[in-house]
Amino acid sequence: MLGGIGGRRRRGRQRMRWLDGITGSMDGTRDYSPRQMAVREKVFDVIISCFKRHGAEVIDTPVFELKETLTGKYGEDSKLIYDLKDQGGELLSLRYDLTVPFARYLAMNKLTNIKRYHIAKVYRRDNPAMTRGRYREFYQCDFDIAGQFDPMLPDAECLKIMCEILSSLQIGDFLVKVNDRRILDGMFAICGVPDSKFRTICSSVDKLDKVSWEEVKNEMVGEKGLAPEVADRIGDYVQQHGGVSLVEQLLQDPKLSQNKQALEGLGDLKLLFEYLTLFGIADKISFDLSLARGLDYYTGVIYEAVLLQPPARAGEEPLGVGSVAAGGRYDGLVGMFDPKGRKVPCVGLSIGVERIFSIVEQRLEALEEKVRTTETQVLVASAQKKLLEERLKLISELWDAGIKAELLYKKNPKLLNQLQYCEETGIPLVAIIGEQELKDGVIKLRSVASREEVDVRREDLVEEIKRRTSQPLCIC
Amino acid sequence: MLGGIGGRRRRGRQRMRWLDGITGSMDGTRDYSPRQMAVREKVFDVIISCFKRHGAEVIDTPVFELKETLTGKYGEDSKLIYDLKDQGGELLSLRYDLTVPFARYLAMNKLTNIKRYHIAKVYRRDNPAMTRGRYREFYQCDFDIAGQFDPMLPDAECLKIMCEILSSLQIGDFLVKVNDRRILDGMFAICGVPDSKFRTICSSVDKLDKVSWEEVKNEMVGEKGLAPEVADRIGDYVQQHGGVSLVEQLLQDPKLSQNKQALEGLGDLKLLFEYLTLFGIADKISFDLSLARGLDYYTGVIYEAVLLQPPARAGEEPLGVGSVAAGGRYDGLVGMFDPKGRKVPCVGLSIGVERIFSIVEQRLEALEEKVRTTETQVLVASAQKKLLEERLKLISELWDAGIKAELLYKKNPKLLNQLQYCEETGIPLVAIIGEQELKDGVIKLRSVASREEVDVRREDLVEEIKRRTSQPLCIC
């Protein structure tokens, strides 16, 4: 669903390095260390449970597609597609996003409706400017609703999902900018932009989140040969943003209301705002006429979520700035893969997880929070020598009872070293075997935090460990 | 950790097709439909919870590696490596397994010990003989323990993990064949095999699970120029298998016991059996002198799990036959990536999930079990027209309370259609809004299975839904 989010995130890699001293296996890619994987899993947990809460199925597609499947879908960005070497057989390329494979999947299987999510890595031959942390391999988390439905109902749910995920990730306040391609095109038409220039002028407008209107106007007039008065008319529109009241106002706009496309788009946005109000998220939404989105395939409503209060540190480029989720409606893409050109309307969203990983890591780091990389509940330890067999017997009992347990791979480990291992790895409990305990048929259960020890009857040990470690793992 | 398991599974694709009518996106790869993903998730849940129960961390590495990282690691199979097209920058290849990237990761980050799992897709340019369901993209599930530890403790845990996973997957009885590369080499030495022929004779022995001793002997003598009497001496050994008693017996073997390597291997196996007995899995293990394993990098104990009672159907090649998990000790691989050649001993295992997916799918199908592809707890429905707003308000309340809920994307859906949707997708509950209910401040909660309906006070609805849908999802 997403143009550049995953790729556009900044400085992530430096942070990774600096956190773990892990270097990627090559420029533009990286290994995930256990610590990074722990953060990644927590973020994915939040996202996936939301997707499932909204009744999504899940699919997966191969990492490579036929080259021809990808060609002609990404405009000038096509140069960033990774091709496989021709070693005989079909020509293959690594997927560039998850949206084109999804559309190919729908057409190939003649599916007319599905609500699915897909979380997987995509690949772009970006010149890895590591100072900006662009990856050549990065995750996308896509949720899409395909099918012919009553207007704006799936679109509203996509925005609800975005807000639920961004709220529960606790990465700071955010705002979701919303616009509609039909409004943009209608606006261009009434401002006097020639049809042939719609797309290129659209991409100029898309830059308004980074540069001033003057610079954008110069590009339109200077580079793209638009008449200055035309540009000014556009300027009057694209500098406006607001809530549903702005929609109402534009519906009364003498010129815009005469344009069929714009009228459709505005009518749908009005309906969308009604639904978003019922969903309790209207206050998060801003109708922003400067939002254009890069990708060509959008045909209706488009949206992009930005963070408002980046949790940045002094002297650092705030990681939070910029887009963390985006999406929109694309009703024409599936038809491109159907022999008969049958259309399947689609709307979806994509979460910019790579940037979110960095933000969450930065936060955990700022809080100096220790991230556990295992879930081990108890270490099976011994107080004296010659108790290896007993340790193996006990840990086997615990594993078979579903307890997460470890022991040191040493015949006669010192008790101190065993306790230290728990401190280092965050294991909360130690089950200590001693000769006396064996005689008494008990195990000494020690809490690493409080250091207090109690004798537990061996047959009660599993229940006691479960009782003491039952609290759920926190999500970030 | 695993040579061919993932790739060696049979007939899976035919089954996929036939189950879902889904065709892969190209020969040798496939899309996973929601139904297949549901099975995949259940299998992964079993495997991952076992890996975590044993205290494993998790890492991830890029899908491609520098070409030079992979060259010279896979012997003649190197021809199956996928190379990326040279589009400038480093020469890259798709990973062929997860073991070499793991070793590269350890060396690059100077890690001397870690217990980690890694579940990811690997790639092989196998000529996709679809009748045998070989994939060019398939999953591997690897668990490895790296570090210098007391003998056989990590090795024993790997075998315990294998048994736990195969038991809990309920894919039928299995047996784990165990051998040791040092015993094989010692055996070759005392039988009079020239050192130069160890590896090639080893791969002949490896075929004994598929062809008779006579055929293997002919290959050794005919193709590989071994003296017949040498082959016969090998034959006397490799046709033996049994429990720890066979280990004891060979420790007394006048010739073998004179060979230092063999003696080490046998001593370690004896210790291993002690530990496996304490783990309660000795009965699953068979010391089998014919087990050789394909990969060159093994240096000590090796093992391979095979199913005994394939759950096959009449007239079908039993899917269960053959290896479903394998692994062994490889103490030299990490050193190949370390500038100073520092060694890090490793032992690990790999689960052949692709074949397991097919077996589980086959079983579910035989049981005609309906596999749910969503987890939706309740459908928010309306009994009359003009209640869309109320449905949106209610479903928003439910989502915000963490309830998995859906509604039909229709302004005025028929109640019958809403109930049918639940039947089709397995949604257990329907929350029905009607004008009377709204007046009374209640929601009609309907059980799809029993069709009984009760009025629930709106403020109690969330609790009631949680109470009724609290039973955990079954794992296969």
PDB file of N, CA and C in Angstrom, chain A residues 22 25-26 29 31-32 34 37 40 52-54 57-58 60 62-64 81 83 85 87 92 104 115 121 123 125 137 145 150 157 160 373 375 399-400 403 405-406 409-411, chain B residues 25-26 29 31-32 34 37 40 52-54 57-58 60 62-64 81 83 85 87 92 104 109 115 121 123 125 137 150 157 160 373 375 396 399-400 403 405-406 409-411:
ATOM      1  N   ILE A  22      26.103  -3.859  16.265  1.00  0.00           N
ATOM      2  CA  ILE A  22      25.889  -4.804  15.163  1.00  0.00           C
ATOM      3  C   ILE A  22      26.026  -4.049  13.848  1.00  0.00           C
ATOM      4  N   SER A  25      25.066  -6.860   7.282  1.00  0.00           N
ATOM      5  CA  SER A  25      25.923  -7.792   6.569  1.00  0.00           C
ATOM      6  C   SER A  25      26.504  -7.124   5.332  1.00  0.00           C
ATOM      7  N   MET A  26      25.828  -6.072   4.821  1.00  0.00           N
ATOM      8  CA  MET A  26      26.385  -5.313   3.698  1.00  0.00           C
ATOM      9  C   MET A  26      25.663  -3.984   3.656  1.00  0.00           C
ATOM     10  N   THR A  29      21.661  -3.219   4.004  1.00  0.00           N
ATOM     11  CA  THR A  29      20.903  -4.246   4.721  1.00  0.00           C
ATOM     12  C   THR A  29      21.510  -4.371   6.111  1.00  0.00           C
ATOM     13  N   ASP A  31      21.638  -7.114   9.836  1.00  0.00           N
ATOM     14  CA  ASP A  31      21.129  -8.211  10.638  1.00  0.00           C
ATOM     15  C   ASP A  31      20.293  -7.613  11.759  1.00  0.00           C
ATOM     16  N   TYR A  32      19.306  -8.376  12.242  1.00  0.00           N
ATOM     17  CA  TYR A  32      18.580  -7.997  13.440  1.00  0.00           C
ATOM     18  C   TYR A  32      19.161  -8.775  14.607  1.00  0.00           C
ATOM     19  N   PRO A  34      19.259 -10.053  18.632  1.00  0.00           N
ATOM     20  CA  PRO A  34      18.166 -10.472  19.522  1.00  0.00           C
ATOM     21  C   PRO A  34      17.439  -9.287  20.155  1.00  0.00           C
ATOM     22  N   MET A  37      15.269  -7.809  17.571  1.00  0.00           N
ATOM     23  CA  MET A  37      14.164  -8.724  17.289  1.00  0.00           C
ATOM     24  C   MET A  37      13.096  -8.639  18.371  1.00  0.00           C
ATOM     25  N   ARG A  40      11.180  -5.626  17.596  1.00  0.00           N
ATOM     26  CA  ARG A  40      10.423  -5.912  16.372  1.00  0.00           C
ATOM     27  C   ARG A  40       9.191  -6.754  16.699  1.00  0.00           C
ATOM     28  N   LYS A  52      -5.976  -8.454  13.175  1.00  0.00           N
ATOM     29  CA  LYS A  52      -6.876  -9.590  13.461  1.00  0.00           C
ATOM     30  C   LYS A  52      -8.166  -9.118  14.126  1.00  0.00           C
ATOM     31  N   ARG A  53      -8.041  -8.063  14.946  1.00  0.00           N
ATOM     32  CA  ARG A  53      -9.236  -7.531  15.600  1.00  0.00           C
ATOM     33  C   ARG A  53     -10.242  -7.053  14.555  1.00  0.00           C
ATOM     34  N   HIS A  54      -9.742  -6.679  13.385  1.00  0.00           N
ATOM     35  CA  HIS A  54     -10.625  -6.204  12.320  1.00  0.00           C
ATOM     36  C   HIS A  54     -10.938  -7.305  11.308  1.00  0.00           C
ATOM     37  N   GLU A  57      -7.759 -11.795   7.181  1.00  0.00           N
ATOM     38  CA  GLU A  57      -7.025 -13.019   6.907  1.00  0.00           C
ATOM     39  C   GLU A  57      -5.588 -12.624   6.614  1.00  0.00           C
ATOM     40  N   VAL A  58      -4.720 -13.614   6.428  1.00  0.00           N
ATOM     41  CA  VAL A  58      -3.330 -13.306   6.103  1.00  0.00           C
ATOM     42  C   VAL A  58      -2.910 -14.146   4.903  1.00  0.00           C
ATOM     43  N   ASP A  60       0.603 -14.890   2.036  1.00  0.00           N
ATOM     44  CA  ASP A  60       2.016 -14.640   1.779  1.00  0.00           C
ATOM     45  C   ASP A  60       2.292 -14.914   0.307  1.00  0.00           C
ATOM     46  N   PRO A  62       5.623 -15.064  -2.829  1.00  0.00           N
ATOM     47  CA  PRO A  62       7.072 -15.278  -2.924  1.00  0.00           C
ATOM     48  C   PRO A  62       7.842 -13.962  -2.880  1.00  0.00           C
ATOM     49  N   VAL A  63       9.104 -14.042  -2.486  1.00  0.00           N
ATOM     50  CA  VAL A  63       9.932 -12.835  -2.408  1.00  0.00           C
ATOM     51  C   VAL A  63      10.249 -12.318  -3.807  1.00  0.00           C
ATOM     52  N   PHE A  64      10.233 -13.211  -4.792  1.00  0.00           N
ATOM     53  CA  PHE A  64      10.422 -12.699  -6.163  1.00  0.00           C
ATOM     54  C   PHE A  64       9.171 -12.915  -6.999  1.00  0.00           C
ATOM     55  N   ILE A  81      14.289  -1.455  -8.912  1.00  0.00           N
ATOM     56  CA  ILE A  81      13.910  -2.864  -8.769  1.00  0.00           C
ATOM     57  C   ILE A  81      15.138  -3.763  -8.876  1.00  0.00           C
ATOM     58  N   ASP A  83      16.765  -7.073  -9.944  1.00  0.00           N
ATOM     59  CA  ASP A  83      16.544  -8.222 -10.831  1.00  0.00           C
ATOM     60  C   ASP A  83      17.426  -9.380 -10.405  1.00  0.00           C
ATOM     61  N   LYS A  85      19.727 -12.615 -11.511  1.00  0.00           N
ATOM     62  CA  LYS A  85      20.567 -12.928 -12.665  1.00  0.00           C
ATOM     63  C   LYS A  85      19.844 -13.951 -13.538  1.00  0.00           C
ATOM     64  N   GLN A  87      19.739 -17.019 -14.947  1.00  0.00           N
ATOM     65  CA  GLN A  87      20.443 -18.307 -14.878  1.00  0.00           C
ATOM     66  C   GLN A  87      19.589 -19.382 -15.540  1.00  0.00           C
ATOM     67  N   LEU A  92      13.267 -12.996 -13.181  1.00  0.00           N
ATOM     68  CA  LEU A  92      12.641 -12.717 -11.894  1.00  0.00           C
ATOM     69  C   LEU A  92      13.176 -11.429 -11.292  1.00  0.00           C
ATOM     70  N   ARG A 104      -1.703  -8.935  -8.126  1.00  0.00           N
ATOM     71  CA  ARG A 104      -1.425 -10.103  -8.969  1.00  0.00           C
ATOM     72  C   ARG A 104      -2.092 -11.344  -8.397  1.00  0.00           C
ATOM     73  N   LYS A 115     -10.310  -9.443   2.776  1.00  0.00           N
ATOM     74  CA  LYS A 115      -9.723  -8.486   3.723  1.00  0.00           C
ATOM     75  C   LYS A 115      -8.495  -9.186   4.275  1.00  0.00           C
ATOM     76  N   LYS A 121       9.200  -8.456   3.876  1.00  0.00           N
ATOM     77  CA  LYS A 121      10.247  -7.543   3.447  1.00  0.00           C
ATOM     78  C   LYS A 121      10.113  -7.239   1.961  1.00  0.00           C
ATOM     79  N   TYR A 123      12.170  -4.886  -1.391  1.00  0.00           N
ATOM     80  CA  TYR A 123      13.556  -4.630  -1.801  1.00  0.00           C
ATOM     81  C   TYR A 123      13.649  -3.485  -2.789  1.00  0.00           C
ATOM     82  N   ARG A 125      16.679  -0.967  -4.811  1.00  0.00           N
ATOM     83  CA  ARG A 125      18.093  -0.726  -5.081  1.00  0.00           C
ATOM     84  C   ARG A 125      18.450   0.730  -4.810  1.00  0.00           C
ATOM     85  N   GLU A 137      16.636  -3.441   2.021  1.00  0.00           N
ATOM     86  CA  GLU A 137      15.692  -4.465   2.458  1.00  0.00           C
ATOM     87  C   GLU A 137      14.944  -3.913   3.661  1.00  0.00           C
ATOM     88  N   ILE A 145      -8.445  -3.981   1.911  1.00  0.00           N
ATOM     89  CA  ILE A 145      -9.804  -4.493   1.744  1.00  0.00           C
ATOM     90  C   ILE A 145     -10.147  -4.407   0.261  1.00  0.00           C
ATOM     91  N   ASP A 150     -20.409  -0.643  -0.177  1.00  0.00           N
ATOM     92  CA  ASP A 150     -21.013   0.683  -0.101  1.00  0.00           C
ATOM     93  C   ASP A 150     -19.934   1.713   0.238  1.00  0.00           C
ATOM     94  N   GLU A 157     -12.745   2.249   7.853  1.00  0.00           N
ATOM     95  CA  GLU A 157     -12.141   1.253   8.744  1.00  0.00           C
ATOM     96  C   GLU A 157     -10.621   1.295   8.634  1.00  0.00           C
ATOM     97  N   LYS A 160      -9.502   3.986  10.814  1.00  0.00           N
ATOM     98  CA  LYS A 160      -9.669   3.572  12.211  1.00  0.00           C
ATOM     99  C   LYS A 160      -8.502   2.678  12.635  1.00  0.00           C
ATOM    100  N   THR A 373      15.570 -10.592  25.958  1.00  0.00           N
ATOM    101  CA  THR A 373      15.601 -11.217  24.634  1.00  0.00           C
ATOM    102  C   THR A 373      15.180 -12.687  24.697  1.00  0.00           C
ATOM    103  N   GLU A 375      12.356 -15.518  27.056  1.00  0.00           N
ATOM    104  CA  GLU A 375      11.190 -15.555  27.945  1.00  0.00           C
ATOM    105  C   GLU A 375      11.374 -16.562  29.072  1.00  0.00           C
ATOM    106  N   TRP A 399      10.269 -28.760  31.256  1.00  0.00           N
ATOM    107  CA  TRP A 399       9.980 -28.586  29.819  1.00  0.00           C
ATOM    108  C   TRP A 399       8.703 -29.329  29.445  1.00  0.00           C
ATOM    109  N   ASP A 400       8.598 -30.574  29.917  1.00  0.00           N
ATOM    110  CA  ASP A 400       7.422 -31.379  29.548  1.00  0.00           C
ATOM    111  C   ASP A 400       6.141 -30.778  30.110  1.00  0.00           C
ATOM    112  N   ILE A 403       7.032 -25.379  31.034  1.00  0.00           N
ATOM    113  CA  ILE A 403       7.764 -24.283  31.679  1.00  0.00           C
ATOM    114  C   ILE A 403       8.975 -23.920  30.822  1.00  0.00           C
ATOM    115  N   ALA A 405      12.506 -23.084  30.651  1.00  0.00           N
ATOM    116  CA  ALA A 405      13.593 -23.317  31.608  1.00  0.00           C
ATOM    117  C   ALA A 405      14.932 -23.477  30.906  1.00  0.00           C
ATOM    118  N   GLU A 406      15.984 -23.027  31.598  1.00  0.00           N
ATOM    119  CA  GLU A 406      17.341 -23.193  31.098  1.00  0.00           C
ATOM    120  C   GLU A 406      18.226 -23.756  32.186  1.00  0.00           C
ATOM    121  N   TYR A 409      25.311 -25.138  30.577  1.00  0.00           N
ATOM    122  CA  TYR A 409      25.855 -26.361  29.962  1.00  0.00           C
ATOM    123  C   TYR A 409      27.200 -26.706  30.595  1.00  0.00           C
ATOM    124  N   LYS A 410      27.149 -26.968  31.920  1.00  0.00           N
ATOM    125  CA  LYS A 410      28.383 -27.234  32.667  1.00  0.00           C
ATOM    126  C   LYS A 410      28.081 -28.340  33.662  1.00  0.00           C
ATOM    127  N   LYS A 411      29.031 -29.241  33.829  1.00  0.00           N
ATOM    128  CA  LYS A 411      28.792 -30.359  34.752  1.00  0.00           C
ATOM    129  C   LYS A 411      28.619 -29.854  36.179  1.00  0.00           C
TER     130      LYS A 411
ATOM    131  N   SER B  25       2.793 -18.413  -7.962  1.00  0.00           N
ATOM    132  CA  SER B  25       2.952 -17.271  -8.854  1.00  0.00           C
ATOM    133  C   SER B  25       3.875 -17.643 -10.013  1.00  0.00           C
ATOM    134  N   MET B  26       4.720 -18.662  -9.822  1.00  0.00           N
ATOM    135  CA  MET B  26       5.540 -19.160 -10.941  1.00  0.00           C
ATOM    136  C   MET B  26       6.050 -20.532 -10.544  1.00  0.00           C
ATOM    137  N   THR B  29       7.653 -21.762  -6.980  1.00  0.00           N
ATOM    138  CA  THR B  29       7.249 -20.978  -5.818  1.00  0.00           C
ATOM    139  C   THR B  29       5.729 -21.029  -5.748  1.00  0.00           C
ATOM    140  N   ASP B  31       2.067 -18.964  -3.799  1.00  0.00           N
ATOM    141  CA  ASP B  31       1.449 -18.092  -2.818  1.00  0.00           C
ATOM    142  C   ASP B  31       0.897 -18.967  -1.700  1.00  0.00           C
ATOM    143  N   TYR B  32       0.831 -18.404  -0.492  1.00  0.00           N
ATOM    144  CA  TYR B  32       0.132 -19.071   0.602  1.00  0.00           C
ATOM    145  C   TYR B  32      -1.251 -18.448   0.723  1.00  0.00           C
ATOM    146  N   PRO B  34      -4.995 -17.877   2.567  1.00  0.00           N
ATOM    147  CA  PRO B  34      -5.337 -17.751   3.994  1.00  0.00           C
ATOM    148  C   PRO B  34      -5.445 -19.097   4.697  1.00  0.00           C
ATOM    149  N   MET B  37      -2.024 -20.346   5.260  1.00  0.00           N
ATOM    150  CA  MET B  37      -1.380 -19.523   6.292  1.00  0.00           C
ATOM    151  C   MET B  37      -1.855 -19.921   7.684  1.00  0.00           C
ATOM    152  N   ARG B  40       0.033 -22.920   8.517  1.00  0.00           N
ATOM    153  CA  ARG B  40       1.424 -22.529   8.726  1.00  0.00           C
ATOM    154  C   ARG B  40       1.598 -21.892  10.104  1.00  0.00           C
ATOM    155  N   LYS B  52      11.326 -21.227  22.368  1.00  0.00           N
ATOM    156  CA  LYS B  52      11.350 -20.272  23.486  1.00  0.00           C
ATOM    157  C   LYS B  52      11.379 -20.990  24.823  1.00  0.00           C
ATOM    158  N   ARG B  53      10.714 -22.130  24.897  1.00  0.00           N
ATOM    159  CA  ARG B  53      10.726 -22.909  26.139  1.00  0.00           C
ATOM    160  C   ARG B  53      12.157 -23.293  26.503  1.00  0.00           C
ATOM    161  N   HIS B  54      13.002 -23.403  25.503  1.00  0.00           N
ATOM    162  CA  HIS B  54      14.400 -23.776  25.746  1.00  0.00           C
ATOM    163  C   HIS B  54      15.317 -22.552  25.776  1.00  0.00           C
ATOM    164  N   GLU B  57      17.073 -17.090  21.991  1.00  0.00           N
ATOM    165  CA  GLU B  57      16.852 -15.770  21.426  1.00  0.00           C
ATOM    166  C   GLU B  57      16.515 -15.960  19.952  1.00  0.00           C
ATOM    167  N   VAL B  58      16.181 -14.854  19.279  1.00  0.00           N
ATOM    168  CA  VAL B  58      15.893 -14.958  17.855  1.00  0.00           C
ATOM    169  C   VAL B  58      16.669 -13.872  17.109  1.00  0.00           C
ATOM    170  N   ASP B  60      17.554 -12.278  12.907  1.00  0.00           N
ATOM    171  CA  ASP B  60      17.186 -12.330  11.502  1.00  0.00           C
ATOM    172  C   ASP B  60      18.350 -11.773  10.685  1.00  0.00           C
ATOM    173  N   PRO B  62      19.631 -10.721   6.414  1.00  0.00           N
ATOM    174  CA  PRO B  62      19.039 -10.341   5.120  1.00  0.00           C
ATOM    175  C   PRO B  62      18.793 -11.559   4.220  1.00  0.00           C
ATOM    176  N   VAL B  63      17.853 -11.413   3.279  1.00  0.00           N
ATOM    177  CA  VAL B  63      17.555 -12.522   2.371  1.00  0.00           C
ATOM    178  C   VAL B  63      18.721 -12.753   1.411  1.00  0.00           C
ATOM    179  N   PHE B  64      19.509 -11.701   1.150  1.00  0.00           N
ATOM    180  CA  PHE B  64      20.695 -11.948   0.321  1.00  0.00           C
ATOM    181  C   PHE B  64      21.970 -11.710   1.104  1.00  0.00           C
ATOM    182  N   ILE B  81      22.632 -22.060  -6.233  1.00  0.00           N
ATOM    183  CA  ILE B  81      22.513 -20.741  -5.590  1.00  0.00           C
ATOM    184  C   ILE B  81      21.959 -19.717  -6.584  1.00  0.00           C
ATOM    185  N   ASP B  83      21.828 -16.097  -7.910  1.00  0.00           N
ATOM    186  CA  ASP B  83      22.588 -14.848  -7.889  1.00  0.00           C
ATOM    187  C   ASP B  83      21.682 -13.690  -8.292  1.00  0.00           C
ATOM    188  N   LYS B  85      21.269 -10.080 -10.241  1.00  0.00           N
ATOM    189  CA  LYS B  85      21.878  -9.481 -11.424  1.00  0.00           C
ATOM    190  C   LYS B  85      22.872  -8.407 -10.969  1.00  0.00           C
ATOM    191  N   GLN B  87      23.850  -5.176 -10.946  1.00  0.00           N
ATOM    192  CA  GLN B  87      23.335  -3.843 -11.312  1.00  0.00           C
ATOM    193  C   GLN B  87      24.192  -2.760 -10.650  1.00  0.00           C
ATOM    194  N   LEU B  92      25.621 -10.115  -5.147  1.00  0.00           N
ATOM    195  CA  LEU B  92      24.790 -10.683  -4.091  1.00  0.00           C
ATOM    196  C   LEU B  92      24.158 -11.995  -4.532  1.00  0.00           C
ATOM    197  N   ARG B 104      28.276 -16.564   9.595  1.00  0.00           N
ATOM    198  CA  ARG B 104      28.768 -15.247   9.184  1.00  0.00           C
ATOM    199  C   ARG B 104      28.420 -14.205  10.243  1.00  0.00           C
ATOM    200  N   ASN B 109      30.149 -10.418  14.302  1.00  0.00           N
ATOM    201  CA  ASN B 109      29.882  -9.725  15.566  1.00  0.00           C
ATOM    202  C   ASN B 109      30.717 -10.270  16.719  1.00  0.00           C
ATOM    203  N   LYS B 115      22.376 -18.875  21.959  1.00  0.00           N
ATOM    204  CA  LYS B 115      21.377 -19.914  21.678  1.00  0.00           C
ATOM    205  C   LYS B 115      20.265 -19.208  20.947  1.00  0.00           C
ATOM    206  N   LYS B 121      12.779 -17.978   4.935  1.00  0.00           N
ATOM    207  CA  LYS B 121      12.788 -18.683   3.657  1.00  0.00           C
ATOM    208  C   LYS B 121      14.203 -18.735   3.097  1.00  0.00           C
ATOM    209  N   TYR B 123      16.521 -20.230  -0.571  1.00  0.00           N
ATOM    210  CA  TYR B 123      16.293 -20.259  -2.015  1.00  0.00           C
ATOM    211  C   TYR B 123      17.250 -21.207  -2.728  1.00  0.00           C
ATOM    212  N   ARG B 125      17.977 -22.990  -6.710  1.00  0.00           N
ATOM    213  CA  ARG B 125      17.610 -23.007  -8.124  1.00  0.00           C
ATOM    214  C   ARG B 125      17.348 -24.421  -8.587  1.00  0.00           C
ATOM    215  N   GLU B 137      11.653 -21.756  -3.325  1.00  0.00           N
ATOM    216  CA  GLU B 137      11.580 -20.918  -2.116  1.00  0.00           C
ATOM    217  C   GLU B 137      10.910 -21.758  -1.041  1.00  0.00           C
ATOM    218  N   ASP B 150      30.462 -28.021  28.185  1.00  0.00           N
ATOM    219  CA  ASP B 150      30.817 -29.398  28.521  1.00  0.00           C
ATOM    220  C   ASP B 150      30.154 -30.346  27.527  1.00  0.00           C
ATOM    221  N   GLU B 157      20.260 -31.463  24.284  1.00  0.00           N
ATOM    222  CA  GLU B 157      19.086 -30.583  24.290  1.00  0.00           C
ATOM    223  C   GLU B 157      18.512 -30.456  22.883  1.00  0.00           C
ATOM    224  N   LYS B 160      16.377 -33.362  22.348  1.00  0.00           N
ATOM    225  CA  LYS B 160      15.157 -33.215  23.161  1.00  0.00           C
ATOM    226  C   LYS B 160      14.164 -32.294  22.462  1.00  0.00           C
ATOM    227  N   THR B 373      -9.912 -19.020   9.061  1.00  0.00           N
ATOM    228  CA  THR B 373      -8.818 -18.173   8.579  1.00  0.00           C
ATOM    229  C   THR B 373      -8.853 -16.794   9.229  1.00  0.00           C
ATOM    230  N   GLU B 375     -10.018 -14.738  13.232  1.00  0.00           N
ATOM    231  CA  GLU B 375     -10.291 -14.989  14.651  1.00  0.00           C
ATOM    232  C   GLU B 375     -11.480 -14.178  15.145  1.00  0.00           C
ATOM    233  N   SER B 396     -17.260   0.150  16.994  1.00  0.00           N
ATOM    234  CA  SER B 396     -16.135   0.969  17.454  1.00  0.00           C
ATOM    235  C   SER B 396     -15.903   0.747  18.948  1.00  0.00           C
ATOM    236  N   TRP B 399     -14.189  -2.729  19.208  1.00  0.00           N
ATOM    237  CA  TRP B 399     -12.778  -2.676  18.823  1.00  0.00           C
ATOM    238  C   TRP B 399     -11.953  -2.029  19.934  1.00  0.00           C
ATOM    239  N   ASP B 400     -12.460  -0.903  20.448  1.00  0.00           N
ATOM    240  CA  ASP B 400     -11.691  -0.186  21.473  1.00  0.00           C
ATOM    241  C   ASP B 400     -11.549  -1.016  22.744  1.00  0.00           C
ATOM    242  N   ILE B 403     -12.189  -6.362  21.393  1.00  0.00           N
ATOM    243  CA  ILE B 403     -12.978  -7.459  20.823  1.00  0.00           C
ATOM    244  C   ILE B 403     -12.722  -7.543  19.320  1.00  0.00           C
ATOM    245  N   ALA B 405     -14.062  -7.927  15.967  1.00  0.00           N
ATOM    246  CA  ALA B 405     -15.423  -7.745  15.447  1.00  0.00           C
ATOM    247  C   ALA B 405     -15.409  -7.318  13.984  1.00  0.00           C
ATOM    248  N   GLU B 406     -16.449  -7.746  13.270  1.00  0.00           N
ATOM    249  CA  GLU B 406     -16.627  -7.357  11.876  1.00  0.00           C
ATOM    250  C   GLU B 406     -18.054  -6.888  11.660  1.00  0.00           C
ATOM    251  N   TYR B 409     -19.929  -4.454   4.922  1.00  0.00           N
ATOM    252  CA  TYR B 409     -19.763  -3.093   4.390  1.00  0.00           C
ATOM    253  C   TYR B 409     -20.955  -2.722   3.530  1.00  0.00           C
ATOM    254  N   LYS B 410     -22.141  -2.707   4.176  1.00  0.00           N
ATOM    255  CA  LYS B 410     -23.364  -2.431   3.439  1.00  0.00           C
ATOM    256  C   LYS B 410     -24.233  -1.548   4.327  1.00  0.00           C
ATOM    257  N   LYS B 411     -24.906  -0.583   3.709  1.00  0.00           N
ATOM    258  CA  LYS B 411     -25.723   0.336   4.520  1.00  0.00           C
ATOM    259  C   LYS B 411     -26.862  -0.417   5.195  1.00  0.00           C
TER     260      LYS B 411
END
